[in-house]
mmCIF file of C-alpha atoms in Angstrom:
data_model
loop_
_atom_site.group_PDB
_atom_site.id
_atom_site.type_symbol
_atom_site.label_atom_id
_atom_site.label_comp_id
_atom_site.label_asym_id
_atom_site.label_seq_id
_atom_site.Cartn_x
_atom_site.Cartn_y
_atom_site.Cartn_z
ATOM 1 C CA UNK A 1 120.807 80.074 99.890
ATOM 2 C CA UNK A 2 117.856 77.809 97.860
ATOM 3 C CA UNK A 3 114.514 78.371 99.149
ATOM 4 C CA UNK A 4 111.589 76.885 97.849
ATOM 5 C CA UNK A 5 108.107 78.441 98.286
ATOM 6 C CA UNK A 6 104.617 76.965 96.850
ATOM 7 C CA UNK A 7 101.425 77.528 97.598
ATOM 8 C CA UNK A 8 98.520 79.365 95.422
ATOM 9 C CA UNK A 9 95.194 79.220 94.095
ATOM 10 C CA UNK A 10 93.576 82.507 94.872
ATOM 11 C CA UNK A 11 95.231 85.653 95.160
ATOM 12 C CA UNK A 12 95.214 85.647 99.147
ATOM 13 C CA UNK A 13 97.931 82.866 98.983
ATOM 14 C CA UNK A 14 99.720 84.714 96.424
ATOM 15 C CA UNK A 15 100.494 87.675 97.121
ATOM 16 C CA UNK A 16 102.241 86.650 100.675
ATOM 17 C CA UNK A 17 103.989 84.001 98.622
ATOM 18 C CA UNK A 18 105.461 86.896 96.545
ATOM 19 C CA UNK A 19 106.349 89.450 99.324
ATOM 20 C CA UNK A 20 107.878 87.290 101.277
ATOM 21 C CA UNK A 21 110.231 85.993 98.162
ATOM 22 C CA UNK A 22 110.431 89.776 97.587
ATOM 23 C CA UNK A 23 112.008 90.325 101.323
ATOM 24 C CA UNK A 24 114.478 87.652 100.978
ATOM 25 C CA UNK A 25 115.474 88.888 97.765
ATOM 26 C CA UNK A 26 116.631 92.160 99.747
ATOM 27 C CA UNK A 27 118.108 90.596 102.839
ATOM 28 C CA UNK A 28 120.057 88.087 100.866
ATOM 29 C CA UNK A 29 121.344 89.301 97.263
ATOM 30 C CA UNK A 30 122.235 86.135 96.111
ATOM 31 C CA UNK A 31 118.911 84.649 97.075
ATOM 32 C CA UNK A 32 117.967 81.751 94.214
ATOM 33 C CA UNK A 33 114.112 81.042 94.753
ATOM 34 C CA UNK A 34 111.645 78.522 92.960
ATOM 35 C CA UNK A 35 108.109 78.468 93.323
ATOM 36 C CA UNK A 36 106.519 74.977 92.784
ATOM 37 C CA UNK A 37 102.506 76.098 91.800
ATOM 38 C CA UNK A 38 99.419 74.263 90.375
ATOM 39 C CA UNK A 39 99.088 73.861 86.539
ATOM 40 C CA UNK A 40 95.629 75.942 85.335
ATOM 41 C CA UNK A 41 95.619 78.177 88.505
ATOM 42 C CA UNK A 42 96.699 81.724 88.779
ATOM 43 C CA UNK A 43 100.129 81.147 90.443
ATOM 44 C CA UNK A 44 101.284 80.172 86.825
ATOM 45 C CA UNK A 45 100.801 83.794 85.494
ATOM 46 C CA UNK A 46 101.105 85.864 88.621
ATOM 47 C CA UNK A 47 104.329 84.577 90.067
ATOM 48 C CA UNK A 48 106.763 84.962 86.757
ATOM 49 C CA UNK A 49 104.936 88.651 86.245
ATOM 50 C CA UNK A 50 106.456 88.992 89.635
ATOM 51 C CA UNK A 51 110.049 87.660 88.060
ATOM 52 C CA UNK A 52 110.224 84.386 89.817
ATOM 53 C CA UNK A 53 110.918 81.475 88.065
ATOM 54 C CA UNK A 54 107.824 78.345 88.962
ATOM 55 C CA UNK A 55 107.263 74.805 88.308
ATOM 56 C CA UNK A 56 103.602 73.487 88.176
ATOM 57 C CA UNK A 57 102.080 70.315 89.655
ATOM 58 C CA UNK A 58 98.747 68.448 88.236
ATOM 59 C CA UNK A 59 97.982 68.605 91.561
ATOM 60 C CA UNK A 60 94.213 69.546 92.265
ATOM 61 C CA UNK A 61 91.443 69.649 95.208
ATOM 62 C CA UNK A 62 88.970 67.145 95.814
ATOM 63 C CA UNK A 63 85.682 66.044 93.979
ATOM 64 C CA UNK A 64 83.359 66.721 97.337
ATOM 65 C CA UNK A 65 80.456 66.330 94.705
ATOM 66 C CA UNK A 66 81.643 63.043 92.428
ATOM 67 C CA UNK A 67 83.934 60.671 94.615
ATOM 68 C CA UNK A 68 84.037 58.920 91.550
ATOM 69 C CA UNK A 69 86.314 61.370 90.200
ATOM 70 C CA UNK A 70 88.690 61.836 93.480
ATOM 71 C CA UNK A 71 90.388 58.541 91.785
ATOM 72 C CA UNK A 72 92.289 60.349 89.459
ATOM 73 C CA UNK A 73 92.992 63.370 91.825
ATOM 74 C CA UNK A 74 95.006 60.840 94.101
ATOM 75 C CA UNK A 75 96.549 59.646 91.398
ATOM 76 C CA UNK A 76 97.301 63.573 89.968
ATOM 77 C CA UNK A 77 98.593 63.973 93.672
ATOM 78 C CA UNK A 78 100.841 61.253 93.457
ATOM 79 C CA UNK A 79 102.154 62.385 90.437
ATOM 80 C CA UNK A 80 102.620 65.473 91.754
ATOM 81 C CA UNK A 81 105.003 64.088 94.879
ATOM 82 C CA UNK A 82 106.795 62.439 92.411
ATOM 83 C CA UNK A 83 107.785 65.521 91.179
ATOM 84 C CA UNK A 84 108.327 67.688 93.798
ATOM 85 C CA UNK A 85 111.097 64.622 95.003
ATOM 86 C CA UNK A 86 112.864 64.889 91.642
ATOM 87 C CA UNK A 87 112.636 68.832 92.191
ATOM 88 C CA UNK A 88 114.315 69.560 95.326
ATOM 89 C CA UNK A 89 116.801 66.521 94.063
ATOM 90 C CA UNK A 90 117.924 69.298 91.515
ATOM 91 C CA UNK A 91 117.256 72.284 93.339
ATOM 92 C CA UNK A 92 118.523 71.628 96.733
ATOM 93 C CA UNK A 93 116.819 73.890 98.641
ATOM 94 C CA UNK A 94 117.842 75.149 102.361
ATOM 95 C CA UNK A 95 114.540 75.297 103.221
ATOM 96 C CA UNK A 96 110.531 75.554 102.360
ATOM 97 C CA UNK A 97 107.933 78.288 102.582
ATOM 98 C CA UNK A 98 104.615 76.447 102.894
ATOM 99 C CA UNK A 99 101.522 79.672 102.433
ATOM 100 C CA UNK A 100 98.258 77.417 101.469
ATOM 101 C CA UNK A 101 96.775 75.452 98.904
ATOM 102 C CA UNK A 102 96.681 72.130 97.051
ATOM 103 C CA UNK A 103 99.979 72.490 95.407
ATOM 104 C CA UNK A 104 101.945 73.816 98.965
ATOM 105 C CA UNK A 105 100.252 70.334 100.484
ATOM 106 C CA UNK A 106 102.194 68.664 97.914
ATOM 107 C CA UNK A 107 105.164 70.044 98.305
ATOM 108 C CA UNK A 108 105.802 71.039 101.856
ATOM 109 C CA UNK A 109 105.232 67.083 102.517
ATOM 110 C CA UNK A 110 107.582 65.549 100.721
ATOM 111 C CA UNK A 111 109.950 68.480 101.397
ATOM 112 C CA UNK A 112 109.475 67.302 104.956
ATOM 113 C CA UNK A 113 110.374 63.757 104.227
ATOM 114 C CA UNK A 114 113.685 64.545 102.727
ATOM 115 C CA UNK A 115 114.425 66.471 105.618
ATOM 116 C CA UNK A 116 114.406 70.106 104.231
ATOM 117 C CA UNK A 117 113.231 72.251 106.842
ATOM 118 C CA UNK A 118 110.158 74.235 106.259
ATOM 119 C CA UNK A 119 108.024 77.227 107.328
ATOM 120 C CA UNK A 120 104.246 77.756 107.133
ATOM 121 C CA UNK A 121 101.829 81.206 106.484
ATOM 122 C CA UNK A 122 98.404 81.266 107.742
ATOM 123 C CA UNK A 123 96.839 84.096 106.588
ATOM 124 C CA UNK A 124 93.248 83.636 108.667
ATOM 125 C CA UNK A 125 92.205 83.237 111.388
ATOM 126 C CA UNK A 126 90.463 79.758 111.003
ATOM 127 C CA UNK A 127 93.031 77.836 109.447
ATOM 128 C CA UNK A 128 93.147 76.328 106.232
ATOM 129 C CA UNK A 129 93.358 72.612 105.785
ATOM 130 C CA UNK A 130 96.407 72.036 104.449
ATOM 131 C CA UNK A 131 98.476 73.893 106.848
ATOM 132 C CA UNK A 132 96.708 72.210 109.580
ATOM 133 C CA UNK A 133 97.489 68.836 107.581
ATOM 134 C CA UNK A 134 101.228 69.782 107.920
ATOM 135 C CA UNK A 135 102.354 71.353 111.436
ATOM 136 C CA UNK A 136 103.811 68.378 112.872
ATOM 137 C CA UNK A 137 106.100 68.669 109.859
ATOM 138 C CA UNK A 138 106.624 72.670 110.115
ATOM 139 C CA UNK A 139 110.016 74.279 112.565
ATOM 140 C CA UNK A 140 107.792 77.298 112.665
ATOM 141 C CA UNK A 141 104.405 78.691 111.547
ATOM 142 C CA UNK A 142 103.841 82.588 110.962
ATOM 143 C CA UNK A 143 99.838 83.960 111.873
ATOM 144 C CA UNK A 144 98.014 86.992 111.027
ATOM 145 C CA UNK A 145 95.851 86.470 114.529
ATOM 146 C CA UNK A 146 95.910 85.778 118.168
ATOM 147 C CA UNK A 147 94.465 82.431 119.241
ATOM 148 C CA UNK A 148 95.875 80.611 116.756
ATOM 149 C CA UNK A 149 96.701 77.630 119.373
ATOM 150 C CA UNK A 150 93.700 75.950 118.720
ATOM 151 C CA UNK A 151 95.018 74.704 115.256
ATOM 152 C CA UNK A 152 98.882 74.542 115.945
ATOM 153 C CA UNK A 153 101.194 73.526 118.544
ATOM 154 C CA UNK A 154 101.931 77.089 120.599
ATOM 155 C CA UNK A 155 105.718 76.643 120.235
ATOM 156 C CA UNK A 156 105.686 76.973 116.400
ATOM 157 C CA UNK A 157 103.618 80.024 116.779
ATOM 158 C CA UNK A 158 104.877 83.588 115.659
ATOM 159 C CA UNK A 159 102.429 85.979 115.417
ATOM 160 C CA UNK A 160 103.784 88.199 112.181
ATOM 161 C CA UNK A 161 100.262 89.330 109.944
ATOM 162 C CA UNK A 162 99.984 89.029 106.490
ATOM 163 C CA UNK A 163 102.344 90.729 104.065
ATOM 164 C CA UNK A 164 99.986 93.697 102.452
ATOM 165 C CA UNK A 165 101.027 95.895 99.192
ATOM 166 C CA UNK A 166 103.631 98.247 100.681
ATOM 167 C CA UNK A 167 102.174 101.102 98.078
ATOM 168 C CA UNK A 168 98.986 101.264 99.632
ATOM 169 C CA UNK A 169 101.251 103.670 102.091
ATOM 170 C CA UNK A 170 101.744 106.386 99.703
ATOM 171 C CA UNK A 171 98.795 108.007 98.292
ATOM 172 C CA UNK A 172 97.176 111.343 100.296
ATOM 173 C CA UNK A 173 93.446 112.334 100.239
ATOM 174 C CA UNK A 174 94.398 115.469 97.983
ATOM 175 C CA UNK A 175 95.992 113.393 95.339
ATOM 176 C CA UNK A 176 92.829 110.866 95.457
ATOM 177 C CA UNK A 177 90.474 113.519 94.875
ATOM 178 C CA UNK A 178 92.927 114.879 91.507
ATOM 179 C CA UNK A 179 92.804 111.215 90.138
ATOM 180 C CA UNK A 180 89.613 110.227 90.578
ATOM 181 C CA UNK A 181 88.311 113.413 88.905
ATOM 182 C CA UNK A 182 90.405 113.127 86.329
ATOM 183 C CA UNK A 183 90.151 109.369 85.631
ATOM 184 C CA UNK A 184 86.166 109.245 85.654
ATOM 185 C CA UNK A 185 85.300 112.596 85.220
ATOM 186 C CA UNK A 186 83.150 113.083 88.628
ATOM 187 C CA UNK A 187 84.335 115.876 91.587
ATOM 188 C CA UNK A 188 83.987 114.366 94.776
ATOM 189 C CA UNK A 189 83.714 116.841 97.551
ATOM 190 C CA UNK A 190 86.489 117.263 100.073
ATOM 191 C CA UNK A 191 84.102 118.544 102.652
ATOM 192 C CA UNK A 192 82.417 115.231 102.251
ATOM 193 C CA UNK A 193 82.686 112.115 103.929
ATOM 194 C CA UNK A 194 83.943 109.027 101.420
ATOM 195 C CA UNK A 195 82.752 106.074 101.611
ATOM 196 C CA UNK A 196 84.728 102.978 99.397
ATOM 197 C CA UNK A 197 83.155 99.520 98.516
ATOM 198 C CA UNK A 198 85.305 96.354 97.275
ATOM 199 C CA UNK A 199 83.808 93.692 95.710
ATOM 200 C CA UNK A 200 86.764 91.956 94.998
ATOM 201 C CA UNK A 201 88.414 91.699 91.134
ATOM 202 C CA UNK A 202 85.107 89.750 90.374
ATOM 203 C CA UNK A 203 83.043 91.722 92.704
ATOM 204 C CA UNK A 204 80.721 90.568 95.506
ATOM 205 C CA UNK A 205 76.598 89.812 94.411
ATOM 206 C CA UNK A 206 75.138 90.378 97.874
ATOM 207 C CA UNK A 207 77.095 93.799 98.284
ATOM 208 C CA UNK A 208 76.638 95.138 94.791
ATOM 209 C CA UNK A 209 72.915 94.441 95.023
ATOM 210 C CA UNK A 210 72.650 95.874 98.086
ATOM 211 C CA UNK A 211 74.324 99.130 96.647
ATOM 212 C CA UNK A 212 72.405 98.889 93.396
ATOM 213 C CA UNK A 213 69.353 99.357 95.409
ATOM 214 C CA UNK A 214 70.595 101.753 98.117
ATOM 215 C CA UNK A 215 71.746 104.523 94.955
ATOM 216 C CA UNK A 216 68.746 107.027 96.057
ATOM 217 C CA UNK A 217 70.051 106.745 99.701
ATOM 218 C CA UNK A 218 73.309 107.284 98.798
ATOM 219 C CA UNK A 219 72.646 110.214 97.033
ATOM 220 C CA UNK A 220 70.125 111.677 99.367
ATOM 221 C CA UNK A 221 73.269 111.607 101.697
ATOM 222 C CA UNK A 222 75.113 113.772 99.774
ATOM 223 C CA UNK A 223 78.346 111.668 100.626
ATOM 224 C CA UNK A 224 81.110 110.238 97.890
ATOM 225 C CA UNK A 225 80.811 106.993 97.050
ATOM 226 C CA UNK A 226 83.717 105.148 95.228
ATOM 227 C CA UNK A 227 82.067 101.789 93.930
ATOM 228 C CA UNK A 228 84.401 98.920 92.597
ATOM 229 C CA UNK A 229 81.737 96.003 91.361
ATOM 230 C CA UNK A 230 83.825 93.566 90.070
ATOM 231 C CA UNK A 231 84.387 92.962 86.399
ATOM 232 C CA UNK A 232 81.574 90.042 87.064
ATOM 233 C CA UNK A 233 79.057 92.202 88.049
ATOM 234 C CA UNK A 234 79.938 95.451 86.485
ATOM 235 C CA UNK A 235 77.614 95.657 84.030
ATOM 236 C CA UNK A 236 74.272 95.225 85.570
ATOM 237 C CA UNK A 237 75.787 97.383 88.369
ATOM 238 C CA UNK A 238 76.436 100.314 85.913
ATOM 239 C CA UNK A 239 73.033 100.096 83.949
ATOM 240 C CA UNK A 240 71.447 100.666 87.356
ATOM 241 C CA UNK A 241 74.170 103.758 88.157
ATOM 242 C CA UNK A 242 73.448 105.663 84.844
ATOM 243 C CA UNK A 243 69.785 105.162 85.533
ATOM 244 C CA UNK A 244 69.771 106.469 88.482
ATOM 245 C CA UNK A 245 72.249 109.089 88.290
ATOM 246 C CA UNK A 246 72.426 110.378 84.562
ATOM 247 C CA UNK A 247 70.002 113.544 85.426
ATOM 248 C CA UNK A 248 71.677 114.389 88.788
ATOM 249 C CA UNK A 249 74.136 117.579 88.195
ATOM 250 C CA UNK A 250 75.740 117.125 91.806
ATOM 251 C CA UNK A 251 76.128 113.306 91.212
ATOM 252 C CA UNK A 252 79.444 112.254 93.627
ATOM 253 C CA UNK A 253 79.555 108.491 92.730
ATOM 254 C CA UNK A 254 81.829 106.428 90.903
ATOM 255 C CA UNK A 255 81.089 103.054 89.542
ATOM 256 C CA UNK A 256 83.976 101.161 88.127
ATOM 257 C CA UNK A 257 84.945 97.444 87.753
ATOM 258 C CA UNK A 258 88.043 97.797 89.284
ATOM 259 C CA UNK A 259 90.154 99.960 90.954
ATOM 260 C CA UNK A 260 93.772 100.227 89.970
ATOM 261 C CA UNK A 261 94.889 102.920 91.905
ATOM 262 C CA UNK A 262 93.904 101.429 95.505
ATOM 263 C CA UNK A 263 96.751 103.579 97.683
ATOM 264 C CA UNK A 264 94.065 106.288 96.324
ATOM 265 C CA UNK A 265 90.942 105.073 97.159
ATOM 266 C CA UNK A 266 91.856 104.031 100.652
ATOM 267 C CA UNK A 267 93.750 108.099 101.191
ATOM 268 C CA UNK A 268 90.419 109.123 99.951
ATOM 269 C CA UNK A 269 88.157 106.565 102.390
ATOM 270 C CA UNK A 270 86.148 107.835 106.007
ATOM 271 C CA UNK A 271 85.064 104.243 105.548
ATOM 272 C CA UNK A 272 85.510 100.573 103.623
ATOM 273 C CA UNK A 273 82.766 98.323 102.858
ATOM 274 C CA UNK A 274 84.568 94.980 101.912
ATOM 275 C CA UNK A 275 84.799 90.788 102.259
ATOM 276 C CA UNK A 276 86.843 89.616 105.139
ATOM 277 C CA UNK A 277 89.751 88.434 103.036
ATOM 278 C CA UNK A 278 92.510 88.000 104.675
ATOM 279 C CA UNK A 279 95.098 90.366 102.490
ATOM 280 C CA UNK A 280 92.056 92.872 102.538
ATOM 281 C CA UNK A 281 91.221 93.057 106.586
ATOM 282 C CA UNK A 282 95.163 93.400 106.764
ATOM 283 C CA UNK A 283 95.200 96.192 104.793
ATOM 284 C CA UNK A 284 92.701 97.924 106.378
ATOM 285 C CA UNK A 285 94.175 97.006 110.294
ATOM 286 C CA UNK A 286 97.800 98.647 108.657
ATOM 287 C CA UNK A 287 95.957 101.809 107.132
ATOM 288 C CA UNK A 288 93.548 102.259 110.226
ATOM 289 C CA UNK A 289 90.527 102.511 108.337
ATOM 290 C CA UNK A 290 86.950 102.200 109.546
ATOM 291 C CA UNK A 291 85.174 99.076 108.287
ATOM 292 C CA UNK A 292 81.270 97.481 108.055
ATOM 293 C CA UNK A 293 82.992 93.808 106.740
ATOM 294 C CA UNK A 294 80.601 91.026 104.792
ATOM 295 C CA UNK A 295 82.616 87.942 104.848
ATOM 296 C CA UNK A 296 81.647 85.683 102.100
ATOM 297 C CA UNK A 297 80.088 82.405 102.895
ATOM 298 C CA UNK A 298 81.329 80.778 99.653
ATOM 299 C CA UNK A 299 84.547 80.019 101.276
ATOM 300 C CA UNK A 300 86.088 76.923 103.189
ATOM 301 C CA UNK A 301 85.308 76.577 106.671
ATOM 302 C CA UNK A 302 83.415 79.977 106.809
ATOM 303 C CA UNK A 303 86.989 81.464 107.513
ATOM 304 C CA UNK A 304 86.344 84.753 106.444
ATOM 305 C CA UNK A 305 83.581 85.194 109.216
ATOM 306 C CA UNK A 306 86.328 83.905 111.283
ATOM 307 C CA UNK A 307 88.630 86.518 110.010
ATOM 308 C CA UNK A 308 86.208 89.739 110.443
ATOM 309 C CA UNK A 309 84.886 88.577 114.128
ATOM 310 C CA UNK A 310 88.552 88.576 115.180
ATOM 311 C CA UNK A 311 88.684 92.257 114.531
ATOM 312 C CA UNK A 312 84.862 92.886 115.397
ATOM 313 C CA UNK A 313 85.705 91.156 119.075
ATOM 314 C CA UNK A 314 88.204 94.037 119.724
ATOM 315 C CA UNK A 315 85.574 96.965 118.349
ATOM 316 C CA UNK A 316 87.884 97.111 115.283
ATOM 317 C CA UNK A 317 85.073 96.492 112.839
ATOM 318 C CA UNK A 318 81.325 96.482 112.019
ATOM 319 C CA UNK A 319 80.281 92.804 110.326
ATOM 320 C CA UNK A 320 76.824 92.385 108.755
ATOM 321 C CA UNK A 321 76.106 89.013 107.708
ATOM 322 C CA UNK A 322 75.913 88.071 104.084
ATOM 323 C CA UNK A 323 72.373 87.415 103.985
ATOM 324 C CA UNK A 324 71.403 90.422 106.067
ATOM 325 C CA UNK A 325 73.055 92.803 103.277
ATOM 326 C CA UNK A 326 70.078 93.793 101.085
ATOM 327 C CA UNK A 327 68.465 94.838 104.092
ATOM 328 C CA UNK A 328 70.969 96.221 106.528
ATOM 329 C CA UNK A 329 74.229 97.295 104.645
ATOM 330 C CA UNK A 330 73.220 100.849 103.151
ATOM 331 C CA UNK A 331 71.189 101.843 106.342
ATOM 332 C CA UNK A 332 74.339 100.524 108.645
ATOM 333 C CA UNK A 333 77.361 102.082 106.701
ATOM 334 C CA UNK A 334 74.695 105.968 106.111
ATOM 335 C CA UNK A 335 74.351 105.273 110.431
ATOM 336 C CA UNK A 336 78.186 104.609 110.872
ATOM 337 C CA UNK A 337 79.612 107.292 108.261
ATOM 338 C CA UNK A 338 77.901 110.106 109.681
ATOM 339 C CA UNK A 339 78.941 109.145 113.012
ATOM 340 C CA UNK A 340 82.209 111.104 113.791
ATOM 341 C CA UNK A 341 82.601 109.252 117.249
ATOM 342 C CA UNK A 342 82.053 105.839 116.379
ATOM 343 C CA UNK A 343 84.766 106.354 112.749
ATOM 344 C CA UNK A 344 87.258 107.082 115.701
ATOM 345 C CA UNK A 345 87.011 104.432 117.846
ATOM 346 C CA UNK A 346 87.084 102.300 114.742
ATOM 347 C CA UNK A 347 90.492 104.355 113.451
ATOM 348 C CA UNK A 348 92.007 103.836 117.042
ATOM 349 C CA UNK A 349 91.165 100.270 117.880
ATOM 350 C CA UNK A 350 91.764 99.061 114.228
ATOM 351 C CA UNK A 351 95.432 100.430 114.534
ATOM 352 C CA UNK A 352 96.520 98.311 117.464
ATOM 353 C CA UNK A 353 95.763 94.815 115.549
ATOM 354 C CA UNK A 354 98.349 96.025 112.707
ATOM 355 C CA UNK A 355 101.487 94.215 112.036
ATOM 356 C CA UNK A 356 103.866 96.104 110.598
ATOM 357 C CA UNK A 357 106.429 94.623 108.268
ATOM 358 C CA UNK A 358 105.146 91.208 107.904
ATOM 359 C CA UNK A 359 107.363 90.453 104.834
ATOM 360 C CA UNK A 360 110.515 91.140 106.135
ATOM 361 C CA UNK A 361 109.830 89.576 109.567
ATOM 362 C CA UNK A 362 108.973 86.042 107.740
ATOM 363 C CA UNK A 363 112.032 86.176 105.853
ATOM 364 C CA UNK A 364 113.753 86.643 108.345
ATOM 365 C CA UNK A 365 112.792 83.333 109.969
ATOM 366 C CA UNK A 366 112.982 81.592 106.995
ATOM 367 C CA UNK A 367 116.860 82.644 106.590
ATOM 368 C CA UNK A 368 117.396 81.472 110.291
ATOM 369 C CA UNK A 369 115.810 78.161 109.507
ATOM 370 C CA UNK A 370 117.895 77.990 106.651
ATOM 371 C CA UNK A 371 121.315 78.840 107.809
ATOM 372 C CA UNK A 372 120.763 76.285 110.761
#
C-alpha cells in the first residue's frame, strides 16, 4: 500500500502527521509513505528526522496585510497543484491523509480530483480552514472533540483524539524528582505539591510575565515549581529567577528554556499551567492532569479558546484569559494547587475526555479506505 500524507506548518500538525505514518508503519510492514510538505517550514526538517521521505511545495498562506502580494501566492499555489498531479502520477498512492495546513490544502485537492481517496485530522475543536475547505472531498474525517458537526457533515465524523507522544506514559514521580535534581542541581520536595508551566518551545509572554512577577508568591508557598520559558523568553525570565532566588537556601524552582524530559515533568506535576494547543490539552486529558489553561489569542479563529472551553464545559479544566494573566494566573493556580478537592475532580473529569490510541485507530481507517 502507497499512502500519501501532507500537512504541516507548526508542530501541532506535525506530530499527528508522524504518528499516524508511525502506526501504519506497524500494521502494514510493507507500508511505502510520502509526505508532500511546504518548502521553508518545519515539516522539511522534522519529518525526514522522523525517517520519512517528503517532497516540498512553494505553496504558502495568504498576504491578509498586502493583497498586492496574494498575486504571486496564487500563482505559488498553482504551481504547487501542478506538482502534487505529477506526484501522485509517480507515486500512486491508495489513498491521502489530509492533517492541516497550506501545503495539505494543496494536496488533498487535487488528490481528490484524481480520484484517490482521502482522510482528514482535525486536531481542535474549532476547525481549521483548510479542512473545512475540503470535507465534501474527504470519505472520512477523524476529531479530537464532540460537536464537531457544526463544521463537517456528521457521517464523515469519527471521533478518535489527537495522536500524543506515547513516552509521556513512562516516567514515575520518583524518577522525576532524581532527574531534575541531578540535571539542574535544585531538590524539589516530595512532600510538596508541583506545579509545571509550558510556554511552548518559544515560550508564552503573558504567562512568563505573569510568573516573573509572581516568584515571591511562589516561594512564599513553599511549593515546586518547574518553569519551561521558552528559548524566546528565557533570558529575561532567568535574570529575574537568579534575582530573586540566588540568596534563598530552600529555593525549589527551576527555570529552564526547555524541557526535554517531559514524561518527567508531567510524573512529577499536581498541576499544568499551559496554552490550549491541541497536542498539549491531549496530553494532559490522556495523563489526567489538573490544568489552569491560557489559550493564546495569536492564533486563527481563536481556536485554542475553543479547544480549552471544550474541556472547561465538562469541569476538566480551569481557563484564565490571556489578558487576565498578570493579574489572575499566580493567585488562581496558589488557590487551585492547595486545594486537594478541587485537583481531584479535575484528575477524574479530565480522564473521561481521553482517547486512547489515537494513532493506531486513524490508521486503521486509512488502511480500510485504502484497501477498498
Amino acid at each position: 500500500m502507497k499512502y500519501l500524507i501532507s500537512g504541516g506548518g507548526t508542530g501541532g500538525h506535525i506530530f499527528p502527521a508522524v504518528s499516524i505514518a508511525n502506526a501504519l508503519c506497524e500494521l502494514d510492514k510493507e507500508a511505502d509513505i510520502l509526505f508532500v510538505g511546504a518548502l521553508g517550514r518545519m515539516e522539511m526538517e522534522r519529518v525526514p528526522q522522523a525517517g520519512y521521505k517528503i517532497v516540498g511545495l512553494p505553496v504558502r498562506g495568504l498576504d491578509r496585510q498586502h493583497p498586492l502580494k496574494n498575486i504571486s501566492v496564487m500563482i505559488d499555489m498553482l504551481r504547487s497543484m501542478r506538482m502534487v498531479r505529477k506526484i501522485i502520477r509517480d507515486f500512486k498512492p491508495q489513498v491521502g491523509v489530509g492533517v492541516g495546513g497550506y501545503a495539505s490544502g494543496a494536496a488533498m485537492k487535487v488528490a481528490a480530483n484524481m480520484g484517490v481517496p482521502i482522510l482528514l485530522q482535525e486536531q481542535n475543536g474549532f476547525a481549521g480552514v483548510t479542512n473545512k475547505l475540503l470535507k465534501n472531498d474527504a470519505q472520512k474525517i477523524c476529531v479530537a472533540y464532540e460537536g464537531m458537526e457544526r463544521f463537517f457533515p456528521a457521517e464523515k465524523i469519527v471521533l478518535t483524539g489527537n495522536p500524543v507522544r506515547q513516552n509521556l506514559l513512562s516516567g514515575t514521580r520518583e524518577e522525576a524528582f532524581e532527574y531534575f535534581k541531578n540535571e539542574y542541581g535544585i531538590t524539589l520536595d516530595p512532600s510538596k505539591k508541583t506545579l509545571v508551566v509550558i510556554g511552548g518551545s518559544l515560550g508564552a509572554r503573558t504567562i512568563n510575565e505573569a510568573m516573573q512577577a509572581g516568584i515571591p508568591e511562589l516561594q512564599k508557598a513553599g511549593i515546586n515549581v518547574i518553569w519551561q520559558t521558552g528559548k524566546t523568553y528565557f533570558e529575561k525570565c532567568n535574570e529575574s529567577y537568579h534575582q530573586a532566588t540566588d540568596n534563598q537556601s530552600d529555593n525549589r524552582i527551576i527555570c529552564t528554556a526547555f524541557l526535554s524530559r517531559m514524561d518527567l515533568a508531567y510524573a512529577a506535576a499536581d498541576l499544568v499551567v499551559s496554552r490550549a494547543g491541541a497536542s498539549s490539552i491531549s496530553e494532559i486529558c490522556l495523563l489526567g492532569k489538573p490544568s489552569i489553561l491560557i489559550p493564546s489569542p495569536n492564533v486563527a479563529e481563536d481556536h485554542q479558546t475553543h479547544n480549552a472551553m471544550a474541556l472547561v464545559r465538562k469541569d476538566a479544566a480551569i481557563m484564565v484569559k490571556d489578558v487576565d494573566a498578570a493579574n489572575a494566573l499566580v493567585s488562581t493556580l496558589l488557590q487551585t494547587i492547595q486545594d486537594d478537592t478541587r485537583l481531584s475532580q479535575l484528575h477524574t473529569n479530565v480522564l473521561t475526555l481521553a482517547q486512547t490510541d489515537s494513532a493506531r485507530r486513524i490508521a486503521e481507517i486509512v488502511m480500510q479506505i485504502a484497501k477498498k
